[in-house]
Amino acid sequence: MIVIVPLALAFVLVVSSRVVARLASAAAARRRATAVATACLLTTMIGLALPVELAFAERVAWFPHGLLRSAPLVVSFVTLIAVALAPLATHPPKTMARVLLLAGTAHAALGVVHPATLLFLWGVSAAVVWLELRGSADGNRWDRMFALYHGASVVFLALGVGLLVGGEATRAFATLPVLMAVGIREAVMPGHSWFTRVVERAPMGVVVAFAAPQLGVVVQLELLEPARMLRYDDLVAALAGVTAVSAALLGVIQVHARRGLAYLVISQTGLIALGLVSHNPVGAAGALLNWQVLALATSGFAMTLAALEARRGPLLLHGPNGNFEHTPTLAASLLVFGLASVGFPLTLGFIAEDLLLQGTVSQYPALGLVLVIATAFNGVTVLRMFFYLFTGARHGLRGEHDLSPRERWVSAAVLAALLGFGVCPQPATALHLERDTGGPSRSR
Amino acid sequence: MNEILLAAIWLLPASAAAMLGIWRWFGGSARESAFAGVTASAFVGAILFGIVLAVRMGSSGITSVAADLGTWFEVDHYRFSWVLIADSLSLPFALLTAVLVGLIGAFSRRYLHREPGFCRFYLLLCLFGAGAELVILAGSLDVVFIGWELVGLTSALLIAFFHERRKPAEHGLRAFVTYRLCDVGLLAATIWLHHIVGHARFETVDAPTAWAGLSPPASTTDIALVGLLMLWASMGKAAQVPIGGWLPRAMEGPTPSSAIFYGGISVHLGAYLLLRAAPMIEASFVVRSAVVTIGALTALHATFVGRVQTDIKSALAYASMTQVGLVFVEVGLGLYTLAVVHIIGHAILRSLQFLRAPSLLHDHHHLEQAMSTVLPRTGAHLERLVPATWQPWLYRHALERGYFDAILREFVVRPVLGLARRIDTIDAAWTTFLARPSRSHPTSVARKHGS
C-alpha cells in the first residue's frame, strides 16, 4: 500500500536533512529546516482541503484513510514546531538534520503500509536518537540505556512482524510481542524509564520529533487493529490506566522542568493507549484527538520550555524563580500550550479529553473515573511549572528577552490551530469518523 | 429574540476577553482607558441584555428560556450541545454577576492605576466574568464544567497577581490544586450521568424547585454517587471544611479581585451548583445529610477562626466561609428560596466590605468621631455563652485554623507525595544503573582513582 503525500514528504525531508547536515551555521540550518517544514505543512493542508482522490490504482492513495487520515498533517505540524522553535545552542546543523530525518521516518511510516517497512523505520528512528545521545558530558552511557530499551523494542517488533507474515497459524500470537514493542516505545509503564532520561538529556527538537508522531500508535493501528488476533485489552487498559495516573502524580513532584515534562507526556500516552482499547468510536476519536493534542500542544509546551531554557539555563522548580514582566508572551505561550495539553476548556485538548473519558467509561467504568484524577494532576503540573518559572523577583533577569518574531508567529499559528479547533472542532473530529473497519489496512 | 438576548449575556464578556487577549499577544498598546472601557462596555451590555430579557419574560409570563446554540462536537452517539437557560435561578444570578463585575471594573480603574499588571487584571476579570456567566446560565453540567474551569484558573492567576512576591504564587498554586482536585467531582459526575442516563441536562420535570435541575437517576446508589461527587465539586469553590484552607491565603490577590471572587461570585458558585442539583439532593438522605453536616461544620469552624484573625481581609474571608456554610445548610434542609436570597444579599454586602477594607481605619475613625466614643467590641455576648473551661481550647483551635491544614498535610499530602518521591528515586536509580560508565571510560577510571 502506497500513500503518495506522506511518502513524498518523507523523501523531501530526508533529502533536506542531508543538505542541512552539511551547512556550517546553526542559524542557516534552522532557517532552511523551517522553510522545508513550512512547505511540508502547507502541502499537507492544501492536499487535505482538495477533494481529489486517486483513481488509477487500487492500492495507491493520496492520503491515509480512516483513523490515520489527519496523521500527515499532525506530523507536519510537529516538524514545524520542532525546527522553528529549536534553540541554536542545542541544535547544531547535525542535530537539526536528525530532527528532519525523524520527521521523514514518521511520514514514511504513513506512506508505505507494510509490516517490514514499519519495522525498518522503527529501528531507524531509534538509531537516530541513539546517535544523538552518544558522548554524554557526565560520563554516563545514556546511549546504552536507550539501546537496551529500544533494542528490546525492535526485537519484539521483529518477532511480531515475523509471526504476522508467517501465515494464519502464527498470526494469532503476534499481538503480545507487538504490544510489548509498542509499550516500550510509547513509554507505557513499566517500560517507561528510558523516556525521562531522554527528555532530560537530548535536544528538545529531537525529543519532540521522536515522541510526538507516536509511531507506536501507527503500528498498533496498522498491524493489530485489522487482524483477527488474540486480544489483551483488559491488560493493556490496566497498564495504560496505571501509567496515566502514576505518571501524572510523578509529574507533580519533579524539581526539574524537563523531567516534569517527561511525566506529562507519559501520562498522555497512557490516556491515548486506553482510548485505543476502548473499542468504540467515541473512545477511538478521543485517543486520536489526544494524539493530535500531544503533537501540537505538548510539543509546543516542550519547545517553549526549550526556548526558556536557552535564555535562562537549566529550569528548576524549587520555587518561584522567574519574572512574568520580562517575557509576557513567552509566559502566556507556555501557559496556553500547557493548558491545551491537559484538556482545558475551549481548546482542542478539552474535546479530546471529553471524548476519551466518555468512550472509556462505557467500556471500563471504574477506570474511566480514575482517569479524571490523572487529568487533574496533569493540570497541576502545568500550572506549577508556569508559576515557578514565571513568578518571582525581577533580579538577574533583565537580559531575558521575550519571544522573537519567528517564535511568536510559529507559536501563534499552533495556538490558533489549538484554539480554533477548540472552538470549532467538527473538522478535527470529522477526520476520524471515516473509520475503515473492513480491510486489512487503514489505508485504501 | 429571547435566545439571542440570553446568549449575548455570556458572549459579550467572552468576546471582550478574546479581544483583549489577542490585542496584547500581538503587542497592542497597554492603554488603561482602553482596557477598562472594553470591560465596562461588555458588562454594561450584559446588564442591559439581561434586564431586557427579564422584562420580556415577565411581561409574557414565560418562566424559562432555553437557548440551544448548537452542537459543539458529535461522535457516534455522543453529542456536546451548547444549551443556556434563563429561569428564576439563573437570571438574577447572571444580572448580579454582571453588575458586580462591572462595578469592580469601574472601581479598579483608579485602584490599580499605573499598576504593572493593570491590563492583565482586566483580561482576567473579563475571562472570569465569562466563566461565571457560563456556570450560571449553563443548561447542562457539560457547559457548567467549562465555566467552572475558567473561574478556577482566573482565580489562581489573580491570587498570584503580585507575582514578584513568593507567597502569592504559592497561594495561587494552593488554590488551583484544591480547585483541580475538586473539579474531579464535577467531571466524574458529568461522565457518570452520561454513562447511566445518556445526558447531563438540567430539566424541569418533577423538580422540587421553581427552576430546572438535575433529574435523579433510577438507582439510589447512582443518586448517592452523583450527589456526593457534586458536593465534593462544590466544596472546592465554596471553601468548605476540611479543604477550605486556601481561602484566607487567597487574600494575597488585589482587593477588587478578592471582592468579586471571595465576597461576591466565585465563592457562591458551589452553593449555586447544589441549587441546580436540588432534585438529586432531595432524592437521597445520605447526600442531604452530608450537605448539612459539611455546611454546619464549616459555619462553626469559620466563625471561631474568623474571630482571632488580625487582618481585615482574613476576617472577611472567614466571614464569607461562615455564610456560605449556612447556605449549604439551607440547601441541605430544602430551604431553596431562602438560600437564593441569602446568597444574593451576602454577595452584595461582602463585596462592599471587601472594597472598603483598605479604608477600614479611616471608616473606624469616622464612626468613632460620629459617635463621640470608642466603638464597642462586637460579639462579647456570644463569648459569654461559651463555658470558661472551653475558651482556651477553642482559642487554640481557632489560632491553628482547626488543625485542618496540618491534618491534611500530615495524613494525606505527605504520604502520597512521599510514595511518589520513593518511586521516582527508584526509577532514577534504575536508569542510572543501566547507564553507568563502562570500566574503560575516562570518567569511570577517574572515579576509581579518586576513591
mmCIF file with all atom_site columns, N, CA and C in Angstrom, chain B residues 323-350:
data_model
loop_
_atom_site.group_PDB
_atom_site.id
_atom_site.type_symbol
_atom_site.label_atom_id
_atom_site.label_alt_id
_atom_site.label_comp_id
_atom_site.label_asym_id
_atom_site.label_entity_id
_atom_site.label_seq_id
_atom_site.pdbx_PDB_ins_code
_atom_site.Cartn_x
_atom_site.Cartn_y
_atom_site.Cartn_z
_atom_site.occupancy
_atom_site.B_iso_or_equiv
_atom_site.pdbx_formal_charge
_atom_site.auth_seq_id
_atom_site.auth_comp_id
_atom_site.auth_asym_id
_atom_site.auth_atom_id
_atom_site.pdbx_PDB_model_num
ATOM 1  N N  . GLN B 1 323 ? -20.902 32.243 56.120 1.00 0.00 ? 323 GLN B N  1
ATOM 2  C CA . GLN B 1 323 ? -22.196 32.444 55.451 1.00 0.00 ? 323 GLN B CA 1
ATOM 3  C C  . GLN B 1 323 ? -22.431 31.387 54.376 1.00 0.00 ? 323 GLN B C  1
ATOM 4  N N  . VAL B 1 324 ? -21.392 31.032 53.649 1.00 0.00 ? 324 VAL B N  1
ATOM 5  C CA . VAL B 1 324 ? -21.577 30.007 52.616 1.00 0.00 ? 324 VAL B CA 1
ATOM 6  C C  . VAL B 1 324 ? -21.892 28.658 53.274 1.00 0.00 ? 324 VAL B C  1
ATOM 7  N N  . GLY B 1 325 ? -21.265 28.402 54.425 1.00 0.00 ? 325 GLY B N  1
ATOM 8  C CA . GLY B 1 325 ? -21.599 27.186 55.174 1.00 0.00 ? 325 GLY B CA 1
ATOM 9  C C  . GLY B 1 325 ? -23.077 27.170 55.542 1.00 0.00 ? 325 GLY B C  1
ATOM 10 N N  . LEU B 1 326 ? -23.591 28.307 55.976 1.00 0.00 ? 326 LEU B N  1
ATOM 11 C CA . LEU B 1 326 ? -25.024 28.393 56.321 1.00 0.00 ? 326 LEU B CA 1
ATOM 12 C C  . LEU B 1 326 ? -25.903 28.174 55.083 1.00 0.00 ? 326 LEU B C  1
ATOM 13 N N  . VAL B 1 327 ? -25.446 28.690 53.949 1.00 0.00 ? 327 VAL B N  1
ATOM 14 C CA . VAL B 1 327 ? -26.213 28.469 52.707 1.00 0.00 ? 327 VAL B CA 1
ATOM 15 C C  . VAL B 1 327 ? -26.259 26.971 52.388 1.00 0.00 ? 327 VAL B C  1
ATOM 16 N N  . PHE B 1 328 ? -25.149 26.271 52.617 1.00 0.00 ? 328 PHE B N  1
ATOM 17 C CA . PHE B 1 328 ? -25.134 24.815 52.402 1.00 0.00 ? 328 PHE B CA 1
ATOM 18 C C  . PHE B 1 328 ? -26.190 24.142 53.297 1.00 0.00 ? 328 PHE B C  1
ATOM 19 N N  . VAL B 1 329 ? -26.233 24.589 54.550 1.00 0.00 ? 329 VAL B N  1
ATOM 20 C CA . VAL B 1 329 ? -27.216 24.004 55.478 1.00 0.00 ? 329 VAL B CA 1
ATOM 21 C C  . VAL B 1 329 ? -28.632 24.246 54.948 1.00 0.00 ? 329 VAL B C  1
ATOM 22 N N  . GLU B 1 330 ? -28.878 25.462 54.477 1.00 0.00 ? 330 GLU B N  1
ATOM 23 C CA . GLU B 1 330 ? -30.216 25.779 53.942 1.00 0.00 ? 330 GLU B CA 1
ATOM 24 C C  . GLU B 1 330 ? -30.550 24.890 52.739 1.00 0.00 ? 330 GLU B C  1
ATOM 25 N N  . VAL B 1 331 ? -29.560 24.696 51.869 1.00 0.00 ? 331 VAL B N  1
ATOM 26 C CA . VAL B 1 331 ? -29.806 23.840 50.695 1.00 0.00 ? 331 VAL B CA 1
ATOM 27 C C  . VAL B 1 331 ? -30.089 22.410 51.154 1.00 0.00 ? 331 VAL B C  1
ATOM 28 N N  . GLY B 1 332 ? -29.293 21.931 52.100 1.00 0.00 ? 332 GLY B N  1
ATOM 29 C CA . GLY B 1 332 ? -29.486 20.569 52.603 1.00 0.00 ? 332 GLY B CA 1
ATOM 30 C C  . GLY B 1 332 ? -30.837 20.387 53.256 1.00 0.00 ? 332 GLY B C  1
ATOM 31 N N  . LEU B 1 333 ? -31.355 21.438 53.882 1.00 0.00 ? 333 LEU B N  1
ATOM 32 C CA . LEU B 1 333 ? -32.671 21.344 54.551 1.00 0.00 ? 333 LEU B CA 1
ATOM 33 C C  . LEU B 1 333 ? -33.830 21.607 53.586 1.00 0.00 ? 333 LEU B C  1
ATOM 34 N N  . GLY B 1 334 ? -33.503 21.901 52.339 1.00 0.00 ? 334 GLY B N  1
ATOM 35 C CA . GLY B 1 334 ? -34.557 22.123 51.338 1.00 0.00 ? 334 GLY B CA 1
ATOM 36 C C  . GLY B 1 334 ? -35.099 23.542 51.319 1.00 0.00 ? 334 GLY B C  1
ATOM 37 N N  . LEU B 1 335 ? -34.426 24.479 52.003 1.00 0.00 ? 335 LEU B N  1
ATOM 38 C CA . LEU B 1 335 ? -34.895 25.883 52.029 1.00 0.00 ? 335 LEU B CA 1
ATOM 39 C C  . LEU B 1 335 ? -34.269 26.635 50.847 1.00 0.00 ? 335 LEU B C  1
ATOM 40 N N  . TYR B 1 336 ? -34.702 26.282 49.657 1.00 0.00 ? 336 TYR B N  1
ATOM 41 C CA . TYR B 1 336 ? -34.006 26.761 48.453 1.00 0.00 ? 336 TYR B CA 1
ATOM 42 C C  . TYR B 1 336 ? -34.188 28.263 48.229 1.00 0.00 ? 336 TYR B C  1
ATOM 43 N N  . THR B 1 337 ? -35.400 28.764 48.409 1.00 0.00 ? 337 THR B N  1
ATOM 44 C CA . THR B 1 337 ? -35.625 30.201 48.165 1.00 0.00 ? 337 THR B CA 1
ATOM 45 C C  . THR B 1 337 ? -34.824 31.038 49.162 1.00 0.00 ? 337 THR B C  1
ATOM 46 N N  . LEU B 1 338 ? -34.806 30.568 50.412 1.00 0.00 ? 338 LEU B N  1
ATOM 47 C CA . LEU B 1 338 ? -34.025 31.274 51.428 1.00 0.00 ? 338 LEU B CA 1
ATOM 48 C C  . LEU B 1 338 ? -32.543 31.294 51.025 1.00 0.00 ? 338 LEU B C  1
ATOM 49 N N  . ALA B 1 339 ? -32.076 30.163 50.509 1.00 0.00 ? 339 ALA B N  1
ATOM 50 C CA . ALA B 1 339 ? -30.660 30.077 50.095 1.00 0.00 ? 339 ALA B CA 1
ATOM 51 C C  . ALA B 1 339 ? -30.361 31.094 48.992 1.00 0.00 ? 339 ALA B C  1
ATOM 52 N N  . VAL B 1 340 ? -31.292 31.237 48.034 1.00 0.00 ? 340 VAL B N  1
ATOM 53 C CA . VAL B 1 340 ? -31.076 32.185 46.937 1.00 0.00 ? 340 VAL B CA 1
ATOM 54 C C  . VAL B 1 340 ? -30.998 33.616 47.472 1.00 0.00 ? 340 VAL B C  1
ATOM 55 N N  . VAL B 1 341 ? -31.947 33.961 48.343 1.00 0.00 ? 341 VAL B N  1
ATOM 56 C CA . VAL B 1 341 ? -31.965 35.324 48.909 1.00 0.00 ? 341 VAL B CA 1
ATOM 57 C C  . VAL B 1 341 ? -30.698 35.555 49.730 1.00 0.00 ? 341 VAL B C  1
ATOM 58 N N  . HIS B 1 342 ? -30.319 34.538 50.506 1.00 0.00 ? 342 HIS B N  1
ATOM 59 C CA . HIS B 1 342 ? -29.122 34.624 51.351 1.00 0.00 ? 342 HIS B CA 1
ATOM 60 C C  . HIS B 1 342 ? -27.873 34.883 50.481 1.00 0.00 ? 342 HIS B C  1
ATOM 61 N N  . ILE B 1 343 ? -27.756 34.130 49.390 1.00 0.00 ? 343 ILE B N  1
ATOM 62 C CA . ILE B 1 343 ? -26.571 34.283 48.521 1.00 0.00 ? 343 ILE B CA 1
ATOM 63 C C  . ILE B 1 343 ? -26.515 35.698 47.949 1.00 0.00 ? 343 ILE B C  1
ATOM 64 N N  . ILE B 1 344 ? -27.634 36.152 47.414 1.00 0.00 ? 344 ILE B N  1
ATOM 65 C CA . ILE B 1 344 ? -27.630 37.472 46.752 1.00 0.00 ? 344 ILE B CA 1
ATOM 66 C C  . ILE B 1 344 ? -27.306 38.576 47.763 1.00 0.00 ? 344 ILE B C  1
ATOM 67 N N  . GLY B 1 345 ? -27.962 38.519 48.927 1.00 0.00 ? 345 GLY B N  1
ATOM 68 C CA . GLY B 1 345 ? -27.708 39.534 49.953 1.00 0.00 ? 345 GLY B CA 1
ATOM 69 C C  . GLY B 1 345 ? -26.266 39.501 50.432 1.00 0.00 ? 345 GLY B C  1
ATOM 70 N N  . HIS B 1 346 ? -25.774 38.285 50.679 1.00 0.00 ? 346 HIS B N  1
ATOM 71 C CA . HIS B 1 346 ? -24.402 38.150 51.179 1.00 0.00 ? 346 HIS B CA 1
ATOM 72 C C  . HIS B 1 346 ? -23.385 38.612 50.143 1.00 0.00 ? 346 HIS B C  1
ATOM 73 N N  . ALA B 1 347 ? -23.621 38.279 48.884 1.00 0.00 ? 347 ALA B N  1
ATOM 74 C CA . ALA B 1 347 ? -22.671 38.656 47.819 1.00 0.00 ? 347 ALA B CA 1
ATOM 75 C C  . ALA B 1 347 ? -22.529 40.175 47.741 1.00 0.00 ? 347 ALA B C  1
ATOM 76 N N  . ILE B 1 348 ? -23.652 40.861 47.817 1.00 0.00 ? 348 ILE B N  1
ATOM 77 C CA . ILE B 1 348 ? -23.602 42.330 47.696 1.00 0.00 ? 348 ILE B CA 1
ATOM 78 C C  . ILE B 1 348 ? -22.905 42.945 48.914 1.00 0.00 ? 348 ILE B C  1
ATOM 79 N N  . LEU B 1 349 ? -23.331 42.495 50.103 1.00 0.00 ? 349 LEU B N  1
ATOM 80 C CA . LEU B 1 349 ? -22.754 43.071 51.323 1.00 0.00 ? 349 LEU B CA 1
ATOM 81 C C  . LEU B 1 349 ? -21.254 42.788 51.421 1.00 0.00 ? 349 LEU B C  1
ATOM 82 N N  . ARG B 1 350 ? -20.871 41.528 51.166 1.00 0.00 ? 350 ARG B N  1
ATOM 83 C CA . ARG B 1 350 ? -19.469 41.148 51.363 1.00 0.00 ? 350 ARG B CA 1
ATOM 84 C C  . ARG B 1 350 ? -18.572 41.827 50.328 1.00 0.00 ? 350 ARG B C  1
#
